[in-house]
Every structure is written in structure tokens, then in C-alpha cells.
Coordinates of C-alpha atoms in Angstrom, one line a residue:
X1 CA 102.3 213.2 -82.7
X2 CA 103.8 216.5 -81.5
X3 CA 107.1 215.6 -83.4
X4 CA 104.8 215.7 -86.4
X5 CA 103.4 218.6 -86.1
X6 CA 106.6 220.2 -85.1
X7 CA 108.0 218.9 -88.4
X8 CA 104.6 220.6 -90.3
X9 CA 105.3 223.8 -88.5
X10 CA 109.0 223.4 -90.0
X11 CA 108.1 222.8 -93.2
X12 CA 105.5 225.9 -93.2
X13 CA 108.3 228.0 -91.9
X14 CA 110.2 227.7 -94.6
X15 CA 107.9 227.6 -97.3
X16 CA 107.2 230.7 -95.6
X17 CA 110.4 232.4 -95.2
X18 CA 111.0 231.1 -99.4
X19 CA 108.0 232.9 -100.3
X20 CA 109.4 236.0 -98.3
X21 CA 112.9 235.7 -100.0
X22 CA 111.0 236.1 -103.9
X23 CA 109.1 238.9 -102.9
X24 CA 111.6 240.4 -101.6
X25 CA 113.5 239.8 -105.0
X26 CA 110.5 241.8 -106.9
X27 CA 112.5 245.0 -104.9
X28 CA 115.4 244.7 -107.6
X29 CA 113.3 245.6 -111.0
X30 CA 115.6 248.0 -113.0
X31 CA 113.6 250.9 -111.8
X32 CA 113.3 250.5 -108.5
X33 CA 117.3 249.5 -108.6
X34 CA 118.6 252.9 -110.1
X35 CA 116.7 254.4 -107.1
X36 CA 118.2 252.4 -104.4
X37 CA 121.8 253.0 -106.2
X38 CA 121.2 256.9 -106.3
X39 CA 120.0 256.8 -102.7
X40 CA 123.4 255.0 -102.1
X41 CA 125.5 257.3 -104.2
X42 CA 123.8 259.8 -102.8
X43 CA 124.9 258.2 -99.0
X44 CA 128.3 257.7 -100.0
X45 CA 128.5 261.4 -101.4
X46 CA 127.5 263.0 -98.1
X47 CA 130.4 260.2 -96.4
X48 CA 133.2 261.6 -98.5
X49 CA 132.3 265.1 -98.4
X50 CA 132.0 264.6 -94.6
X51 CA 136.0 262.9 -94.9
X52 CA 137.3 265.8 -96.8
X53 CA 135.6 268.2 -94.0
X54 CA 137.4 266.8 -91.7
X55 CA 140.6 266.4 -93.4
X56 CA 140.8 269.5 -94.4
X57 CA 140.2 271.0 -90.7
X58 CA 142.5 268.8 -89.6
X59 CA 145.4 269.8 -91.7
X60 CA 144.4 273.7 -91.3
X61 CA 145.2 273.1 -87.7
X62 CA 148.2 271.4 -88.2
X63 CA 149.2 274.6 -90.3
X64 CA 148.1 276.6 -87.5
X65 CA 150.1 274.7 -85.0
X66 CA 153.6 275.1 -86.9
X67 CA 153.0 278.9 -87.7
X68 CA 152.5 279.7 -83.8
X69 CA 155.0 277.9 -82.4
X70 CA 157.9 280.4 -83.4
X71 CA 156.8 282.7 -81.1
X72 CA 157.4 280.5 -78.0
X73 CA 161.0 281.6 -77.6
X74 CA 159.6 285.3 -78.1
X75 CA 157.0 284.5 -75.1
X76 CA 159.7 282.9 -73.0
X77 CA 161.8 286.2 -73.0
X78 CA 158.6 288.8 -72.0
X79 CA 157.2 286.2 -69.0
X80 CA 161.2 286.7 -67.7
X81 CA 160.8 290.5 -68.0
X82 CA 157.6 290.5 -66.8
X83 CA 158.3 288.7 -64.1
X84 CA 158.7 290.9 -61.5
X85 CA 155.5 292.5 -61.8
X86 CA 154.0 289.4 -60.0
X87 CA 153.7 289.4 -56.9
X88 CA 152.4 293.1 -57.4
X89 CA 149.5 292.4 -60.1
X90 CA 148.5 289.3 -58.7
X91 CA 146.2 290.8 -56.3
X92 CA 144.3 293.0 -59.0
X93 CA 144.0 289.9 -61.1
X94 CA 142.3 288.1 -58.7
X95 CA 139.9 290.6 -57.9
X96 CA 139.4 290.6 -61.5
X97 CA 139.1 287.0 -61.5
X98 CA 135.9 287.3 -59.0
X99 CA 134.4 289.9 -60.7
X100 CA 134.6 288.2 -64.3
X101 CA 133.1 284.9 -62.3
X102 CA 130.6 286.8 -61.2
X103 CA 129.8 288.1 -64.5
X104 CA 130.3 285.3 -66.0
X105 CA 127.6 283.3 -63.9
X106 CA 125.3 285.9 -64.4
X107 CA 125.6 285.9 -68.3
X108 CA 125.5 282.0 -68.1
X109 CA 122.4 282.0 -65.8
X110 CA 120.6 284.5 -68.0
X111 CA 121.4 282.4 -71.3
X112 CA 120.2 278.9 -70.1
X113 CA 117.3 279.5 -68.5
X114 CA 115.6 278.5 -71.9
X115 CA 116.6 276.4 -74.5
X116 CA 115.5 275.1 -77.9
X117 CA 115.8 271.6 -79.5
X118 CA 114.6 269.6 -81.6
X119 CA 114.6 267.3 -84.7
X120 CA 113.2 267.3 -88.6
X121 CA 113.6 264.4 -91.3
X122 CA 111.9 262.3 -93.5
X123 CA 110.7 258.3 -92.6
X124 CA 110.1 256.5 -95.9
X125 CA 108.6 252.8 -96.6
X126 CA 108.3 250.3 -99.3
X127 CA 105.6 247.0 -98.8
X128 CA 107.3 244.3 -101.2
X129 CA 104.4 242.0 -100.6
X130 CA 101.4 243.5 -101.4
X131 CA 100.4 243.1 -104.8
X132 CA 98.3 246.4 -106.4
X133 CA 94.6 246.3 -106.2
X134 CA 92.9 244.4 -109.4
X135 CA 90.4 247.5 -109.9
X136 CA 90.5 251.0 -108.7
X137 CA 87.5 250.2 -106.3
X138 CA 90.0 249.7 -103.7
X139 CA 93.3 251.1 -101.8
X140 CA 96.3 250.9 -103.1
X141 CA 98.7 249.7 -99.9
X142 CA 101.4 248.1 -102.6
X143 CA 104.8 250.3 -103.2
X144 CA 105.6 253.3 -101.4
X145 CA 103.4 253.5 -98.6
X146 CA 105.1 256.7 -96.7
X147 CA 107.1 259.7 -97.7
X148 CA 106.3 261.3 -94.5
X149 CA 108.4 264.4 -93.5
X150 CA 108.3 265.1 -89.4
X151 CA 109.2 267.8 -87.4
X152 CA 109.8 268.0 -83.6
X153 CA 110.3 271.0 -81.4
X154 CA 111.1 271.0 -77.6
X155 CA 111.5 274.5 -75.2
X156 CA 112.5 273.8 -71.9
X157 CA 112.6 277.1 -69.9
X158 CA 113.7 277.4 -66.2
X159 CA 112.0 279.6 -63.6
X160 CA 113.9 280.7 -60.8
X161 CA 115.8 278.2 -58.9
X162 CA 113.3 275.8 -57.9
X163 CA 110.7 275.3 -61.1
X164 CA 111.0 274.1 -64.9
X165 CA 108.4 273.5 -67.6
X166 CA 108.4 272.1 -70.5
X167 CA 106.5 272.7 -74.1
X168 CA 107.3 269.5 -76.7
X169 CA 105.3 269.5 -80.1
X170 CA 105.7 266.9 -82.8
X171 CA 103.8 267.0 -86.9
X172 CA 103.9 265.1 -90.1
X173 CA 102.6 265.1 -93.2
X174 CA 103.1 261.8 -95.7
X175 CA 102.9 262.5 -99.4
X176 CA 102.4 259.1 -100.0
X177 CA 98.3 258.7 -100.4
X178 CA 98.8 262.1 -102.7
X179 CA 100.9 260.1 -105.0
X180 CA 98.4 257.7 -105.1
X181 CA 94.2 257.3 -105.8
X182 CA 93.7 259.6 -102.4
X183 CA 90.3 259.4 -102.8
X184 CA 90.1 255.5 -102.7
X185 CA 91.4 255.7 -98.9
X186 CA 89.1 255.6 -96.3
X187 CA 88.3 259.6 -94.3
X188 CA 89.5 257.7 -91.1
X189 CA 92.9 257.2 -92.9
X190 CA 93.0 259.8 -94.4
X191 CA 92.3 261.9 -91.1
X192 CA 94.8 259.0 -89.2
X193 CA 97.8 258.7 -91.0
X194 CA 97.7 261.5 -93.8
X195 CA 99.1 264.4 -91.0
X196 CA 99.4 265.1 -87.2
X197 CA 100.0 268.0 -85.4
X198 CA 99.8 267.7 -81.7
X199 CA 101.2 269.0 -78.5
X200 CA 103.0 266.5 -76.6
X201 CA 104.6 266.7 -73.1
X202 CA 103.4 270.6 -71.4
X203 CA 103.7 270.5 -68.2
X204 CA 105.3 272.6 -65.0
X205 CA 107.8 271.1 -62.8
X206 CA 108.8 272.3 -59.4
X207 CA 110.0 271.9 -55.9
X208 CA 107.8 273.6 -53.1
X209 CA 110.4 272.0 -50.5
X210 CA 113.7 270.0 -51.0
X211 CA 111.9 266.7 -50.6
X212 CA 109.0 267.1 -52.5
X213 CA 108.7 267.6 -56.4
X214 CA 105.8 268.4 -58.3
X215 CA 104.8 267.8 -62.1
X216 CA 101.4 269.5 -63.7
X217 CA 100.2 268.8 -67.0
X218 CA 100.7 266.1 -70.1
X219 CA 103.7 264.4 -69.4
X220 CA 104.8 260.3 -69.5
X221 CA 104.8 257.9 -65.7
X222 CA 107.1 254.7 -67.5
X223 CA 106.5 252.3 -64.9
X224 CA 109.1 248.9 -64.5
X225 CA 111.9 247.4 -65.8
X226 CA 111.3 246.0 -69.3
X227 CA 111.7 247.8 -72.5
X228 CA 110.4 245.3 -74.9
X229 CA 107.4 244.1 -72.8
X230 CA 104.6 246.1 -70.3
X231 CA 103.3 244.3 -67.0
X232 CA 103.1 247.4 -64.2
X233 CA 103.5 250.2 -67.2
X234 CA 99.7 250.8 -67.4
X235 CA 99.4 254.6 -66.9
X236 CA 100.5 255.9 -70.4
X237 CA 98.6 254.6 -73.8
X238 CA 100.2 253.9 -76.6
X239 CA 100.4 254.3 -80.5
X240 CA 99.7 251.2 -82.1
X241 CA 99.0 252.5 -85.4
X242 CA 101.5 250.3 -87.5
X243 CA 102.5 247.9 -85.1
X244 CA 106.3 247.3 -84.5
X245 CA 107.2 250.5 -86.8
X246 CA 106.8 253.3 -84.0
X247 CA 109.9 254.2 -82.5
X248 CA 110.0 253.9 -78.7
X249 CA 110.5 257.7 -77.6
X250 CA 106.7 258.3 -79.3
X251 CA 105.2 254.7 -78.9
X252 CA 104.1 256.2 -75.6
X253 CA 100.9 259.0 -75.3
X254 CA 101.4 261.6 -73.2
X255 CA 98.7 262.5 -70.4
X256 CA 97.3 265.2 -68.2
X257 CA 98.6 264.5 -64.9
X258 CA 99.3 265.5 -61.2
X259 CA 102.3 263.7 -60.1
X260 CA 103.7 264.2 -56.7
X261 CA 107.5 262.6 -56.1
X262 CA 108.5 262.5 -52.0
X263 CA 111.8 261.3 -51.2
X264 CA 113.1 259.9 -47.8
X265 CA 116.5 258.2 -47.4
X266 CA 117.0 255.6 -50.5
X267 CA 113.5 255.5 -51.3
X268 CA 110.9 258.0 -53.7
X269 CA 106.8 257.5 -53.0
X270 CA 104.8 258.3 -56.2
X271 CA 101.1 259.6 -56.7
X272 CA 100.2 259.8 -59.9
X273 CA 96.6 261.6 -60.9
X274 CA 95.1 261.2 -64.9
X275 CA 92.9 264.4 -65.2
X276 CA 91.8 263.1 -69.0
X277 CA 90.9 259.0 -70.4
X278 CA 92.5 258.3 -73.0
X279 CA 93.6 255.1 -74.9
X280 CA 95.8 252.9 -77.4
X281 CA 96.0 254.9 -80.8
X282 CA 94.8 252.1 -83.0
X283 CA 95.4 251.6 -87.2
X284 CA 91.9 252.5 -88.4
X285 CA 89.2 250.6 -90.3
X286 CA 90.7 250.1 -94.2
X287 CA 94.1 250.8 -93.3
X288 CA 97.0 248.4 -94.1
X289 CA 97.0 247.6 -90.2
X290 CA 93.6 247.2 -89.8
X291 CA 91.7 245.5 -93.1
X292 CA 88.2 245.6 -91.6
X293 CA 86.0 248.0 -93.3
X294 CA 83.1 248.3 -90.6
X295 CA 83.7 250.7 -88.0
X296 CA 82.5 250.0 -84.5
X297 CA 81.6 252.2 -81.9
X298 CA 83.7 252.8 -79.0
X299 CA 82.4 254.1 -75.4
X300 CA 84.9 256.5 -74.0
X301 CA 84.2 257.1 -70.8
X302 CA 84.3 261.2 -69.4
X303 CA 86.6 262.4 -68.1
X304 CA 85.3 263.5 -64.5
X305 CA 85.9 263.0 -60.7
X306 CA 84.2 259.5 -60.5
X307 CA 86.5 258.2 -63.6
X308 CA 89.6 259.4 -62.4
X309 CA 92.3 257.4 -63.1
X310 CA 95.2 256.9 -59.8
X311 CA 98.7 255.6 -59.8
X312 CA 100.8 255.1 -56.2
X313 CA 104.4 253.6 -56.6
X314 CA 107.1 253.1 -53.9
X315 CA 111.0 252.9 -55.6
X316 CA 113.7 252.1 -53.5
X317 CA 117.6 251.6 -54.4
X318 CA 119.6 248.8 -52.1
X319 CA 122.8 247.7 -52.4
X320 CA 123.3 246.5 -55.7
X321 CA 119.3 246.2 -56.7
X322 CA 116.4 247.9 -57.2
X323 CA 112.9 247.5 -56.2
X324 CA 109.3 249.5 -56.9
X325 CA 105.8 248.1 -55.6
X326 CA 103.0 249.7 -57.7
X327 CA 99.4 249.9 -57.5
X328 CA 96.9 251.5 -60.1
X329 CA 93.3 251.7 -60.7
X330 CA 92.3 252.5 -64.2
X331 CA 90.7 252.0 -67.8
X332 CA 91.7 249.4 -69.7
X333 CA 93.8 250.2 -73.2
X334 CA 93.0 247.4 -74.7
X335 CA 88.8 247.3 -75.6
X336 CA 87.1 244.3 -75.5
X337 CA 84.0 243.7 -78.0
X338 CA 80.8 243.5 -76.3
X339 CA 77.6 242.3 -78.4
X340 CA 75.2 245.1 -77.5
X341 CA 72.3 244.2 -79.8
X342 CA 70.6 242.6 -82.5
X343 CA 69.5 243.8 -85.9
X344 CA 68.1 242.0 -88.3
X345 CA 69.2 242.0 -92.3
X346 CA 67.1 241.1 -94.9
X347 CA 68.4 238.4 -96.7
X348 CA 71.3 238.2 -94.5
X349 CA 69.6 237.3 -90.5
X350 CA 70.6 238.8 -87.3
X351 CA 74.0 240.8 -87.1
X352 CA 75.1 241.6 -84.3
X353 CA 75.3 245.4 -82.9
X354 CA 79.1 245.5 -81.4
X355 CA 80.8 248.1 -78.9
X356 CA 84.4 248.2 -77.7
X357 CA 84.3 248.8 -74.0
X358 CA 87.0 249.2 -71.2
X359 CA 87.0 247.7 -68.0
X360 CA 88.1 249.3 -64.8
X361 CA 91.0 247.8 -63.7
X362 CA 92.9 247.4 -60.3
X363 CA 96.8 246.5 -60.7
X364 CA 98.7 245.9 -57.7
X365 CA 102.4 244.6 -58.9
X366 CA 106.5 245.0 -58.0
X367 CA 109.4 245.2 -60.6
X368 CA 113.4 244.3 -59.4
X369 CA 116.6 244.9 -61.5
X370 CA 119.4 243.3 -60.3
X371 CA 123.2 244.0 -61.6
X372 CA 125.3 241.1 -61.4
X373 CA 128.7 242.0 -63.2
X374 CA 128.0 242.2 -67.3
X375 CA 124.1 241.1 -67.0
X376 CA 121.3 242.7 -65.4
X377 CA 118.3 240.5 -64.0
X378 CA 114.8 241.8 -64.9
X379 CA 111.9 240.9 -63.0
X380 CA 108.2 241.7 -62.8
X381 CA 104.8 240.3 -61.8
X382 CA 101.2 242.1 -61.0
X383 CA 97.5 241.1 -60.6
X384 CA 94.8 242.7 -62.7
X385 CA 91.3 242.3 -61.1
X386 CA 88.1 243.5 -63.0
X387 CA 88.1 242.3 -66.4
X388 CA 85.1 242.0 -68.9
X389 CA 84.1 239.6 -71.3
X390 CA 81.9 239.1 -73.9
X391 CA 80.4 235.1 -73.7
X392 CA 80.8 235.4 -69.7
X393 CA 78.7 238.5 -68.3
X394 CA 78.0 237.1 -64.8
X395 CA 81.6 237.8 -63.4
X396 CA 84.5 239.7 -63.9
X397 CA 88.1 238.2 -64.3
X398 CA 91.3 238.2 -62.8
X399 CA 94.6 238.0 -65.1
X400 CA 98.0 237.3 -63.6
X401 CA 101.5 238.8 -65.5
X402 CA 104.6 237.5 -65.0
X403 CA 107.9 238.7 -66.6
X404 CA 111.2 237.7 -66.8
X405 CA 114.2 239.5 -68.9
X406 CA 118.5 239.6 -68.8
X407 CA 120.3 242.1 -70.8
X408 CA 124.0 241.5 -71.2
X409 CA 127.1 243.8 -72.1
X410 CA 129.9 241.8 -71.9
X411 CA 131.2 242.6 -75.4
X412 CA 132.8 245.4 -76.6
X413 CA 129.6 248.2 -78.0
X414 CA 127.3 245.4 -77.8
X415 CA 123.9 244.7 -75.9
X416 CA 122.0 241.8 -75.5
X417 CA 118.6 241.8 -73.8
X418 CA 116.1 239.1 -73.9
X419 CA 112.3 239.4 -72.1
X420 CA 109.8 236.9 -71.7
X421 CA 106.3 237.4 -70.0
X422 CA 103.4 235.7 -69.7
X423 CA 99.4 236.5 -69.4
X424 CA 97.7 233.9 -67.0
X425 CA 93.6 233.9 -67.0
X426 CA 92.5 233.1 -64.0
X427 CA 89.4 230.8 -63.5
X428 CA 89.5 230.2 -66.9
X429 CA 85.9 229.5 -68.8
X430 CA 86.2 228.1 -72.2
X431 CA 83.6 229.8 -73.7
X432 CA 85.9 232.5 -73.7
X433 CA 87.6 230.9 -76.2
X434 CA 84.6 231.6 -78.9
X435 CA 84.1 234.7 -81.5
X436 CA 83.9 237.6 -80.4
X437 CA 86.4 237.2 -77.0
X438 CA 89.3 235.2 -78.9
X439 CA 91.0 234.5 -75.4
X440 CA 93.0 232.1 -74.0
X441 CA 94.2 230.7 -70.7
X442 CA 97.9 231.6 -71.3
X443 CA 99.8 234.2 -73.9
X444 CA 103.2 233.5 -74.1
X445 CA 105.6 236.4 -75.5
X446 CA 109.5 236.8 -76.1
X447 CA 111.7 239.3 -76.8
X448 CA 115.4 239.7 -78.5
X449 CA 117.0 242.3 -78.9
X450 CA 120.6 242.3 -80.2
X451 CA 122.8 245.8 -80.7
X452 CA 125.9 246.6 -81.9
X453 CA 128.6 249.3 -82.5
X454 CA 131.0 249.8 -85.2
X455 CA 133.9 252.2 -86.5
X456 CA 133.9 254.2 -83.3
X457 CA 130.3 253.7 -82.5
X458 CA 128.9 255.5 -85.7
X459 CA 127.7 252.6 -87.2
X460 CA 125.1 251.1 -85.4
X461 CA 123.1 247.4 -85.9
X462 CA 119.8 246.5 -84.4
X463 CA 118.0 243.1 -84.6
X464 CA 114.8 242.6 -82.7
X465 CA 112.3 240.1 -82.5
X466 CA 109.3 239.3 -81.0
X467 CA 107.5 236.0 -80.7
X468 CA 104.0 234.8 -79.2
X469 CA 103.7 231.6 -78.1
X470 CA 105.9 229.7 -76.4
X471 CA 107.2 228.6 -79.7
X472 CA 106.2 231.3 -82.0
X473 CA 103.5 229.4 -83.4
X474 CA 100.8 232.4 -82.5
X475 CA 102.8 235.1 -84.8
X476 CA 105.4 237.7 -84.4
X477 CA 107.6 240.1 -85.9
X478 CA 111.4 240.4 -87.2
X479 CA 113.2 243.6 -87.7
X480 CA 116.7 244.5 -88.5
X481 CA 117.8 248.1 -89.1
X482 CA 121.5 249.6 -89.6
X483 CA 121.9 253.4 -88.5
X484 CA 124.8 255.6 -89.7
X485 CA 126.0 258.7 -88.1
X486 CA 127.1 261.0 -90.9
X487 CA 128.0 264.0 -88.4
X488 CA 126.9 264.7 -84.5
X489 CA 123.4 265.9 -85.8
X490 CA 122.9 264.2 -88.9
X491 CA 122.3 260.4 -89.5
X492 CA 120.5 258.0 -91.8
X493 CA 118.8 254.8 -91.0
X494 CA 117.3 251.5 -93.0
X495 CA 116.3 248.4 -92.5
X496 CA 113.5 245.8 -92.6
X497 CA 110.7 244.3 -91.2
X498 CA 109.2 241.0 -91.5
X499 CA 105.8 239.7 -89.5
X500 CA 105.4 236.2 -88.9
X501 CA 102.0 234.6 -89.7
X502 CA 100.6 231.9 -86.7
X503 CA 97.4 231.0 -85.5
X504 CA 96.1 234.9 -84.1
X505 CA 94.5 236.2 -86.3
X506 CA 95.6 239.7 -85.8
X507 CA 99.2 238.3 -86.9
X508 CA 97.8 236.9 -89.7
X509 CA 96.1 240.3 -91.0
X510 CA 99.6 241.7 -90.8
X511 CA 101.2 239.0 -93.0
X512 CA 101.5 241.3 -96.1
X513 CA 102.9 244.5 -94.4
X514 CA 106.1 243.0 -95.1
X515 CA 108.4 246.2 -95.6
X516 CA 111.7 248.1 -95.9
X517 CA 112.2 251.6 -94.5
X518 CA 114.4 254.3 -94.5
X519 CA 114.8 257.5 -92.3
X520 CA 117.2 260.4 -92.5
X521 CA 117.1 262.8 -89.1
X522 CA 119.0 265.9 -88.6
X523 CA 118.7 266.9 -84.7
X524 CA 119.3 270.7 -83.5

């Protein structure tokens, strides 16, 4: 029997992945190929200019070098009638010497103690799988979905010897829904994913004594080892707006925070306080990532004493390993739906009135890294206590996380990580499994990731997948990308990425957001 219905799921798979292949073909229509071969001219054009650049400078110097080097003889004969004035300028000079340190470190002093940086670009994306609307009644989430220009700004400024601070600020704007019906979006996309402005990490750094370090204001606590996966990473939110797409240096929300950092010997105790709830950025109702059309309330709790969310960690480096314990009480980022009421509908019955709440959570849990010649062993477990459900109201839950992960770097500009982790429900009641809870006993997800350099690490490949389920038969997500480094601040990325259809159901909503992207980024 379960060889059957492995064979089925075989058989699905690649229907699936056929079907995938002739949409995909629908990409090369003569119109949409003479854009994809002037965006590669294009590419090429900036290559060769940037070969010629360098050519050039390279045989200027060469120039440079041949012309100079008659005058070595010339040199030879001064420094040997000069000599002799040694021994009696050499005290001058280095009195000199101090004095231009001095000045020097002065100068230097005064012109780091702020700085500027930042990077601008454009993120573009194509959905080969969505067919166009049949009426005008509806969005339009076929073709170009994003032409989105971004800017980001960091100033880090330095004040005196023993305090920092920091002021980062990120916006967008996507032309995409202008080039489109914008009035057959929804005012939550719109107001979502049409443009952002927003202040990101502000916050005041300091030391008040050697072993103490202090951090004020919205900043990001990344808790653990794992990269792909989250187990004892629960203080920071994050953007799950299009699912898979956001890179991983803004997946995470910023926070207002108190953090206090005490070091003694080989070890660093953490407190962590969250002056302000916040929670998981979500796609909104009628977006491509989120096809529902009613919007339900959600209770955000205030942001006072009694609601205060608290982190305390405890790091410590051994010889040859790594350990942190970490405890938490908090919010939960994920909502759960909670059937609040009944209305009745003419015609239709009772609906039901729904809520998403979040539970307060306890998490008490340790991470290890362990380096063992080319891998690294990955390691991390906690207990939540304190969850909420829908269909079981007379208790509260506990959930046990486990991960497990290896990266490897054996080869030559390559990396090869691999995580797995899994969500156990403890004291598991079935009726959890019913609408509107969806739970089960155990989730099951992995994670590859595969990277690669080339042609002196300016060509760089990423593949990364995800699955859930212990076979992938849940869902998941495929992405491959290919990023090229046309000068130290200027590079172009593109790529692909395909979701995998399974039995959850949020997987299946995202089985048309098939896409390609591109980005280009120039960092200053």
C-alpha cells in the first residue's frame, strides 16, 4: 500500500514539474524574448566596458612604470650625496614623524566618527503561471508583478570612546500595480506592497564599564544557530509578505529594545527587554500571497508594563564548540483563529465571527555549534508552553522543537548546509486536527542550501530548497538564483522560484506564484 502511494505521489510529481516546464515555455513569446535579449545585451555591455576599464588602467600603469624607472640611477647618485646628512637629520625627522602621527590620528579620529552607507536598485519579477483575469472585475497578478525601485541608507556615528548609535532607513516604491488596473487591487495591497518607508535599526550603543554593554532602541536579538530554520530565534518578527522572496538581511523586523550584554571569562549573559508588540508582516487579504478576500480582525495586545515582552540568554565559547541556553516569555508571531461569535445570514445560516489571537508564550531552549574540520554540527531544541487553540479551550498546549543542521566547506568557494527541525504537539487532541486549527502532531521541515563561487568569486550560484514533511508531501519551495559582480559596488542578480503544491493548504494557495526575478544593486 505505501509503495502505491509512493508511486501516485511520483507520478503527480512529474506531471507536476511537466506542467511547470510549459509554462515556463509561455516566457519565450517573441516579445517577451527581445526583452530578455536586450536585458542581456545590455549585461554583457556593462561586462566589456568594465574589461576595457580595466585594461586600459592596467596598461596606463604599465606606461607609468617604464617612464619612472629612468630616474633610479639619478636617485641612486643624490641618496650617496646625501648621505652624510643622516645621522644629523635623523633626529628632526623623527620628531617630525610623532608630530605628523599625532596629526594624523587626530584627522583620522575626526573623519570616522560618522560614516554613510548604503544601497539603491531595482528588484523586478515575472509570474509565468498565472493566467490574466477573464473580466476586469478582478486583479491582475499575471506578468510583471514588481518593478520596485529601493533605497537604503545607514549613518553610524561614534560618540567619544565608549558609545555608538546607529540610524538605518529602508523605502520602495513598485510601479508595477500603476502599469496595471490599480484600482482593481485591494486598499490593503495597495497600502502593503505599493511603497514603504520606514525607519529600521535606531538605537544607542555604549559601554558604562569594560564588562558591560548597553543597546537602546529598535535594533535585531538573532538567537541560535540555524539560518534556514527558527527554534530559540523568537524575539524578532518577521516579513512574510511573499514568502521565500525576502532576502535574509530584512526578513527580520526590527524592535524597541533594552538589551544589556555582561561578559565574564569565555561567557556573555543577555537580557533582552521589547518596549513595543509587534508581529509577522503578513501578505494581505487579495494579494497574490494571500487569495482570501475577507479580512479578519486581529487583537494586538498594548504595548504596556504587564505585556512586556523578556529575553535572558547565556553564550559561552569552549574549546572547539559553542553553547547558549535561552529563555523567553512572549507573544506569539504566528495568530491562531479563534471563533468568537455567531452571526446569522439570511439565506446562507450561521457564519462564524473569527479573530486571530496570540498566545503568551514561555520558551526555555539551548543551541550548540560544533566545528569538526570542513563541517560544522548544528544543534537546537526548546519547549514552548502556553499555546491556544480553537476546538480545545479547556487547556493550553505544550509544543516541543527540535533541530538538527551540518554545513560543509570542503570544496574550493563552495558551501553546503543542510537543516532539519521538527514541531512536536504535545498531548496531542485530534480535534485539533478540524477547520479552523489545521494542526497536527508533528511538522516536519528541511532545508538545502547549496553555494558556489566562480571566476575569482564574482560569479556566484545559489540553490535552496525547502521541504515539509518528512517527504515533501506537505509543500515546499525551490529557488535557484545566479549573482554577478560587475564592479566592487555594482552587481546584478536573477533567478527563479518554484513552490511545490502538497497537502497544506497554505502551499497549495501559493502554487501559481511560480516566478522569475531579477535585481540589480549598486552599494555606496
Amino acid at each position: 500500500m505505501s509503495r502505491r502511494v509512493k508511486n501516485n505521489q511520483l507520478v503527480s510529481t512529474v506531471q507536476f514539474c511537466s506542467k511547470k516546464a510549459l509554462m515556463l515555455q509561455s516566457i519565450f513569446s517573441p516579445i517577451r524574448s527581445s526583452i530578455l535579449v536586450t536585458a542581456l545585451l545590455i549585461w554583457v555591455t556593462i561586462i566589456g566596458l568594465t574589461d576595457i576599464v580595466l585594461a586600459q588602467e592596467t596598461a596606463d600603469d604599465a606606461e607609468m612604470e617604464d617612464t619612472l624607472s629612468g630616474f633610479d640611477e639619478e636617485d641612486s647618485g643624490i641618496e650617496d650625496a646625501l648621505s652624510g646628512f643622516d645621522e644629523e637629520e635623523s633626529a628632526k625627522d623623527e620628531k617630525k614623524n610623532i608630530k605628523h602621527t599625532e596629526e594624523t590620528d587626530a584627522i583620522n579620529e575626526e573623519e570616522d566618527w560618522s560614516s554613510f552607507y548604503g544601497y539603491t536598485g531595482i528588484n523586478l519579477s515575472y509570474s509565468f503561471v498565472r493566467e490574466p483575469p477573464e473580466d476586469n472585475s478582478n486583479a491582475d497578478w499575471s506578468g510583471l508583478t514588481k518593478v520596485r525601485p529601493f533605497f537604503s541608507l545607514t549613518w553610524d556615528a561614534k560618540l567619544g570612546r565608549n558609545w555608538k548609535s546607529r540610524i538605518s532607513a529602508k523605502a520602495f516604491y513598485d510601479f508595477a500595480y500603476g502599469l496595471k488596473e490599480r484600482d482593481k487591487f485591494t486598499s490593503e495591497v495597495l497600502n502593503e506592497l505599493e511603497k514603504e518607508a520606514e525607519l529600521r535599526e535606531v538605537y544607542l550603543q555604549g559601554s558604562p564599564f569594560g564588562s558591560l554593554d548597553i543597546r537602546l532602541g529598535s535594533q535585531i536579538v538573532a538567537w541560535g544557530t540555524a539560518d534556514s530554520l527558527r527554534v530559540v530565534d523568537v524575539l524578532n518578527p518577521t516579513d512574510n509578505r511573499e514568502y521565500g522572496m525576502t532576502d535574509l538581511e530584512d526578513v527580520r523586523i526590527p524592535l524597541p529594545m533594552t538589551r544589556l550584554d555582561y561578559y565574564f571569562g569565555d561567557f556573555k549573559l543577555q537580557a533582552v527587554a521589547v518596549h513595543q508588540i509587534k508581529f509577522n508582516k503578513s501578505a494581505p487579504p487579495g494579494s497574490d500571497y494571500n487569495s482570501t478576500t475577507t479580512e479578519i480582525k486581529e487583537v494586538v495586545p498594548e504595548s504596556n508594563a504587564e505585556n512586556k515582552e523578556y529575553g535572558l540568554a547565556i553564550l559561552g565559547t569552549f574549546s572547539g564548540w559553542d553553547a547558549s541556553f535561552h529563555w523567553a516569555q512572549y507573544f506569539d508571531d504566528e495568530a491562531n483563529l479563534l471563533i468568537t461569535d455567531m452571526t446569522f445570514v439570511p439565506g446562507v445560516g450561521l457564519v462564524p465571527v473569527l479573530e486571530y489571537r496570540h498566545s503568551r508564550l514561555t520558551m526555555s531552549g539551548f543551541a550548540l555549534s560544533i566545528p569538526s574540520g570542513n563541517y560544522i554540527w548544528k544543534a537546537e531544541a526548546a519547549n514552548f508552553w502556553g499555546m491556544e487553540f480553537n476546538n480545545v479551550r479547556e487547556k493550553k498546549f505544550t509544543r516541543t522543537d527540535l533541530l538538527f543542521g551540518t554545513e560543509y566547506s570542503g570544496w574550493n568557494d563552495t558551501s553546503l548546509s543542510i537543516e532539519s527541525g521538527v514541531q512536536h504537539l504535545n498531548d496531542f487532541d485530534h480535534r485539533l486536527e478540524a477547520e479552523p486549527d489545521y494542526q497536527l502532531e508533528d511538522r516536519i521541515a528541511t532545508t538545502i542550501n547549496f553555494m558556489q563561487d566562480y571566476y575569482n568569486q564574482t560569479l556566484h550560484l545559489q540553490l535552496f530548497g525547502m521541504m515539509i514533511g518528512e517527504w515533501g508531501e506537505d509543500g515546499g519551495s525551490n529557488r535557484a538564483s545566479l549573482e554577478y559582480d560587475v564592479m566592487d559596488a555594482f552587481s546584478v542578480k536573477g533567478g527563479v522560484m518554484i513552490y511545490q503544491p502538497g497537502h497544506n493548504l497554505y502551499f497549495q494557495s501559493l502554487n501559481d506564484n511560480d516566478r522569475i526575478f531579477f535585481e540589480a544593486r549598486y552599494s555606496f
